[in-house]
mmCIF file of C-alpha atoms in Angstrom:
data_model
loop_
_atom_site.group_PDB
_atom_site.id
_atom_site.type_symbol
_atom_site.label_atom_id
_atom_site.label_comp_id
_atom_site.label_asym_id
_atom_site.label_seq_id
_atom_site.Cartn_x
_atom_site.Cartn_y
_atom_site.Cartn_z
ATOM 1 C CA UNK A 1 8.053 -15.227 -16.406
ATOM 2 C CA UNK A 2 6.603 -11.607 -16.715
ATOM 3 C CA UNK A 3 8.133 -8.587 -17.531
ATOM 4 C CA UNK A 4 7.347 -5.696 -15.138
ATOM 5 C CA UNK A 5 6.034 -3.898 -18.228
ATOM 6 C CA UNK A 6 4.301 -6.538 -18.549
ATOM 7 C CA UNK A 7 3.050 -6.505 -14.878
ATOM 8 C CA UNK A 8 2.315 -2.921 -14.810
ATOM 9 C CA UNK A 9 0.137 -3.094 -18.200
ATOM 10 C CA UNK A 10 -2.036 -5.944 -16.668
ATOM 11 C CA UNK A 11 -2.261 -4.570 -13.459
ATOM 12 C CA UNK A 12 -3.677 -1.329 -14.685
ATOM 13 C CA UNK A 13 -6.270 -3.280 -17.268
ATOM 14 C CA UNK A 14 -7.347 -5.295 -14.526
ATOM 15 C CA UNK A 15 -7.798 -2.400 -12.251
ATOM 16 C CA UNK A 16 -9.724 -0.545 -14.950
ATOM 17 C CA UNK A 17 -11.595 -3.416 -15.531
ATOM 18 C CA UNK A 18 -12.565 -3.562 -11.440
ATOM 19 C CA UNK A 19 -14.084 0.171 -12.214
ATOM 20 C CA UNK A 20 -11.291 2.686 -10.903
ATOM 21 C CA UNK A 21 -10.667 5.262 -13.108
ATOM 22 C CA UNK A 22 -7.560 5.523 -15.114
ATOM 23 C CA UNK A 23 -5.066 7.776 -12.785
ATOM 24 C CA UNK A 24 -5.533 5.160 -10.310
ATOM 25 C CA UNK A 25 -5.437 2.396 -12.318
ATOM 26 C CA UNK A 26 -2.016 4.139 -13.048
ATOM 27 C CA UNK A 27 -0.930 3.727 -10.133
ATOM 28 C CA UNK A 28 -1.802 0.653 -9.230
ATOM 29 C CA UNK A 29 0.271 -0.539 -12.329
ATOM 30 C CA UNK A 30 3.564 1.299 -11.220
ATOM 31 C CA UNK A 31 3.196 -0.485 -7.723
ATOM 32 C CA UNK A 32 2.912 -3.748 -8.429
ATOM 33 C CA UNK A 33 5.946 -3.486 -10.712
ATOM 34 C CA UNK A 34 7.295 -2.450 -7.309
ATOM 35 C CA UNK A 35 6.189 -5.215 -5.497
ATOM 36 C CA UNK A 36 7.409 -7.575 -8.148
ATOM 37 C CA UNK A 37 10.714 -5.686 -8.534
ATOM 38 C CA UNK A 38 11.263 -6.424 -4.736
ATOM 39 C CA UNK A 39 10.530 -9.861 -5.445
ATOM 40 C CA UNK A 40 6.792 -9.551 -3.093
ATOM 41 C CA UNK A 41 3.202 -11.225 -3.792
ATOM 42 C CA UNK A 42 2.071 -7.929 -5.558
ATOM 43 C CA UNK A 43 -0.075 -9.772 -8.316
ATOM 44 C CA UNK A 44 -0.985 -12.371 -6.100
ATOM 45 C CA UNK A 45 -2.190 -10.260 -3.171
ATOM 46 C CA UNK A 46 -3.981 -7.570 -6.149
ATOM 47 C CA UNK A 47 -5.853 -10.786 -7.930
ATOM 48 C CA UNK A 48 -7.282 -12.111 -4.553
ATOM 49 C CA UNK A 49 -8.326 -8.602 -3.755
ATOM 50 C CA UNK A 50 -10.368 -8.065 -6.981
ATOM 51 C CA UNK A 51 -11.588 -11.416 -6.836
ATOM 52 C CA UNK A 52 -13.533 -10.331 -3.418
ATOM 53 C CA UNK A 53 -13.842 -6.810 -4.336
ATOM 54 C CA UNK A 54 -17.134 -7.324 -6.052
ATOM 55 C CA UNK A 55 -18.559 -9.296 -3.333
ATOM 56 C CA UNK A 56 -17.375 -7.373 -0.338
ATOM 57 C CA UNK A 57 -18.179 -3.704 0.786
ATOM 58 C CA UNK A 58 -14.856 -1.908 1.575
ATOM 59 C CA UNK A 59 -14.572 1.403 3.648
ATOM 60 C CA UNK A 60 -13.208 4.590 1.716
ATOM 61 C CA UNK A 61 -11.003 6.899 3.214
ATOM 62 C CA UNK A 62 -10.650 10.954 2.339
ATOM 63 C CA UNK A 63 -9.143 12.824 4.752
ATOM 64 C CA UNK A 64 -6.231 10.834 7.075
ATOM 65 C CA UNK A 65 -5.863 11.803 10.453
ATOM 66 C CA UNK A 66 -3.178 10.450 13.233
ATOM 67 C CA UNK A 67 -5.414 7.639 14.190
ATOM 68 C CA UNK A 68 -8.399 5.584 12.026
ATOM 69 C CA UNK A 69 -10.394 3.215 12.651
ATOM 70 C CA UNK A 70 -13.113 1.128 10.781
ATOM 71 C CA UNK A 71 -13.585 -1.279 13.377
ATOM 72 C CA UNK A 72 -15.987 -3.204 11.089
ATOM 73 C CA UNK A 73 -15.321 -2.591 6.965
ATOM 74 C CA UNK A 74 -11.623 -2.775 6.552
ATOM 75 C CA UNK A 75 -10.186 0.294 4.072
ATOM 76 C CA UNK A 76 -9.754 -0.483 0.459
ATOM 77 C CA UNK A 77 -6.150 -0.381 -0.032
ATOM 78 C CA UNK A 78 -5.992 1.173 -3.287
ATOM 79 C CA UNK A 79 -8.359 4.276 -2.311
ATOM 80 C CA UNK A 80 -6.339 4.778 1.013
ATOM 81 C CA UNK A 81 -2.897 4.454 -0.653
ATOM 82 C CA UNK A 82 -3.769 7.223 -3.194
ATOM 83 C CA UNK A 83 -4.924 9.545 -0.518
ATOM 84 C CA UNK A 84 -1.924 8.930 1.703
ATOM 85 C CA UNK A 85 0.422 9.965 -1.624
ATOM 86 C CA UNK A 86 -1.919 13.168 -2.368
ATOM 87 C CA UNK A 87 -1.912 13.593 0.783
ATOM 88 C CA UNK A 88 1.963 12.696 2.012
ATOM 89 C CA UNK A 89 3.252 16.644 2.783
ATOM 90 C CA UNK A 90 0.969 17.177 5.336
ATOM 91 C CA UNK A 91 0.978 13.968 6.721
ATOM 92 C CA UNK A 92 4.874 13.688 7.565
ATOM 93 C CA UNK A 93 3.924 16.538 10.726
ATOM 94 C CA UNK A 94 2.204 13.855 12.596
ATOM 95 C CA UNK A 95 5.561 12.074 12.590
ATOM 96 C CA UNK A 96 3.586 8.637 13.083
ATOM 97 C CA UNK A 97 -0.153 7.833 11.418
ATOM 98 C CA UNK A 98 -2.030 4.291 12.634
ATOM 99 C CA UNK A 99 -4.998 2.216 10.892
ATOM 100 C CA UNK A 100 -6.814 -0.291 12.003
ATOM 101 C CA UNK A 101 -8.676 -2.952 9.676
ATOM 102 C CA UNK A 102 -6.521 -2.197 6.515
ATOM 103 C CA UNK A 103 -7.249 -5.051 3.545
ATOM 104 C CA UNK A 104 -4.407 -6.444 1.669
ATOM 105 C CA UNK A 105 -2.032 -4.087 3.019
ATOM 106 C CA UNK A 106 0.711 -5.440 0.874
ATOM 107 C CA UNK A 107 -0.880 -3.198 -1.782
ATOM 108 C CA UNK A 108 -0.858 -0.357 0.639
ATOM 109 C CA UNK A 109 2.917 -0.796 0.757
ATOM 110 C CA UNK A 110 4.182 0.511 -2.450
ATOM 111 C CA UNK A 111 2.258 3.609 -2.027
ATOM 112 C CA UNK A 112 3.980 3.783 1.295
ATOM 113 C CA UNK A 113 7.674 3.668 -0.599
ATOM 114 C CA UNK A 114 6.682 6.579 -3.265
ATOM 115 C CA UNK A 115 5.798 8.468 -0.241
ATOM 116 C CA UNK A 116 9.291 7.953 1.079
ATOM 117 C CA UNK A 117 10.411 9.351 -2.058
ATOM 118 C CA UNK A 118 8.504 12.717 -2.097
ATOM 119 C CA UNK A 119 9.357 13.294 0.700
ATOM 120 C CA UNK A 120 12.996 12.488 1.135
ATOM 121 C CA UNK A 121 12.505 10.474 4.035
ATOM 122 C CA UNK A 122 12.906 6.606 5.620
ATOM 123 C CA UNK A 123 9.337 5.191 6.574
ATOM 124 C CA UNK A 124 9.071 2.734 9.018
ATOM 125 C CA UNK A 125 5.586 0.738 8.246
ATOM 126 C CA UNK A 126 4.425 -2.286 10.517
ATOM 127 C CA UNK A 127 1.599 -4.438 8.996
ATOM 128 C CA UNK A 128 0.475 -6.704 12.385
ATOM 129 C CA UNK A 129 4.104 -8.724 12.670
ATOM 130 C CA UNK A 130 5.209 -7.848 9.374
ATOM 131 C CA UNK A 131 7.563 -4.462 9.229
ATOM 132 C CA UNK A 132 9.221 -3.196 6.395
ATOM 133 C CA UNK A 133 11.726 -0.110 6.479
ATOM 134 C CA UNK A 134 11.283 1.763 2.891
ATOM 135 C CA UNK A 135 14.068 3.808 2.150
ATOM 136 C CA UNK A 136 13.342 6.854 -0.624
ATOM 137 C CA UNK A 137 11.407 3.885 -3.142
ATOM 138 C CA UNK A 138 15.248 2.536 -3.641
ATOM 139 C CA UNK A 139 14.755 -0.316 -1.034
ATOM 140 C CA UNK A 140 12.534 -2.293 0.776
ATOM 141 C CA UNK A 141 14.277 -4.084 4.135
ATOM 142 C CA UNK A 142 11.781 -6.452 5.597
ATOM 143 C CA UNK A 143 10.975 -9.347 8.133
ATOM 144 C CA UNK A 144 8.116 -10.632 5.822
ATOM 145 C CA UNK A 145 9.812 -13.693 4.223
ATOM 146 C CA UNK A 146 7.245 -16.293 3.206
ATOM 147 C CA UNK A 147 5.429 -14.515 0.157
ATOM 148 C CA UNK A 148 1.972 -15.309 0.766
ATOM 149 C CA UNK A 149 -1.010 -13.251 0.435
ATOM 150 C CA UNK A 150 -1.930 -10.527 3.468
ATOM 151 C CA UNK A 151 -5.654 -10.550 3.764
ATOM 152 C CA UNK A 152 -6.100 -7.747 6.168
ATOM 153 C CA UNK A 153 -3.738 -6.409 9.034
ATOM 154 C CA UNK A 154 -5.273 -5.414 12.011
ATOM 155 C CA UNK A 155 -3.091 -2.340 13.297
ATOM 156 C CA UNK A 156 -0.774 -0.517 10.634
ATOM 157 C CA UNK A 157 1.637 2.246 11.675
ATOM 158 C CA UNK A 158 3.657 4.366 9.844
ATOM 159 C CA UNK A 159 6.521 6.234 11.167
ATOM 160 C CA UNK A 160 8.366 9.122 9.770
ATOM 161 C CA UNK A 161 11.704 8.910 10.586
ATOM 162 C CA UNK A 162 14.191 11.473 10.435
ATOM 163 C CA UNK A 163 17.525 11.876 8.402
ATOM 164 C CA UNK A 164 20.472 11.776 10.386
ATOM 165 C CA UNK A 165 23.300 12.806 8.086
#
């Protein structure tokens, strides 16, 4: 058994040792102690993903709009998770953002939950079948069950939702 400190200190080596520089590899450590805290794949679905990383060509994303689509080179998951958190105040207007072709989304997800955090908000986010309600990075309610590793999810949407007090 691993210790998230554990977790989060390999995670971050590893992602170092992929290339990313060390604020993301940062980050990358704090969410797959999420994932793991929440009892989800995150080091399974983050060593599969390096393991092809090398090999395949991933799309990078700057600027998010309301839709995107890389109908062809699915988004690197790390890259678009740290622009949706940079990127989070602005983004909450469009009250709901979609991608299509998103790989291993599961490590999209944490970034997802620290948004909900910032900005004081629920965030609905639907991976093909697979939704998961994040509530302020305190919770993650889901219908994904079966822990296995997410390869790519055609159509992701995140929805703002509103507090009703």
């Amino acid at each position: 058994m691993r210790t998230l400190s554990e977790i989060d200190m390999t995670s971050k080596r590893a992602c170092k040792a992929m290339g990313f520089p060390w604020g993301i590899a940062e980050e990358v450590g704090k969410n797959m102690r999420i994932l793991e805290m929440f009892g989800l794949p995150g080091i399974r679905n983050l060593n599969q993903y390096f393991k092809n990383y090398k090999n395949q060509h991933f799309q990078i994303i700057s600027l998010i709009a309301k839709s995107n689509v890389s109908p062809k080179i699915p988004y690197c998951p790390i890259v678009l998770g740290t622009n949706f958190l940079d990127q989070i105040s602005i983004l909450e207007e469009l009250n709901e953002i979609k991608f299509n072709n998103v790989a291993y989304p599961l490590i999209f997800l944490p970034f997802v939950s620290r948004a909900s955090e910032v900005i004081g908000k629920r965030l609905f986010l639907k991976l093909d079948n697979n939704e998961f309600l994040l509530n302020f990075n305190n919770n993650i309610c889901s219908n994904f069950l079966n822990n296995k590793i997410i390869k790519a999810a055609n159509f992701t949407t995140i929805r703002f939702l509103e507090n009703i007090n």
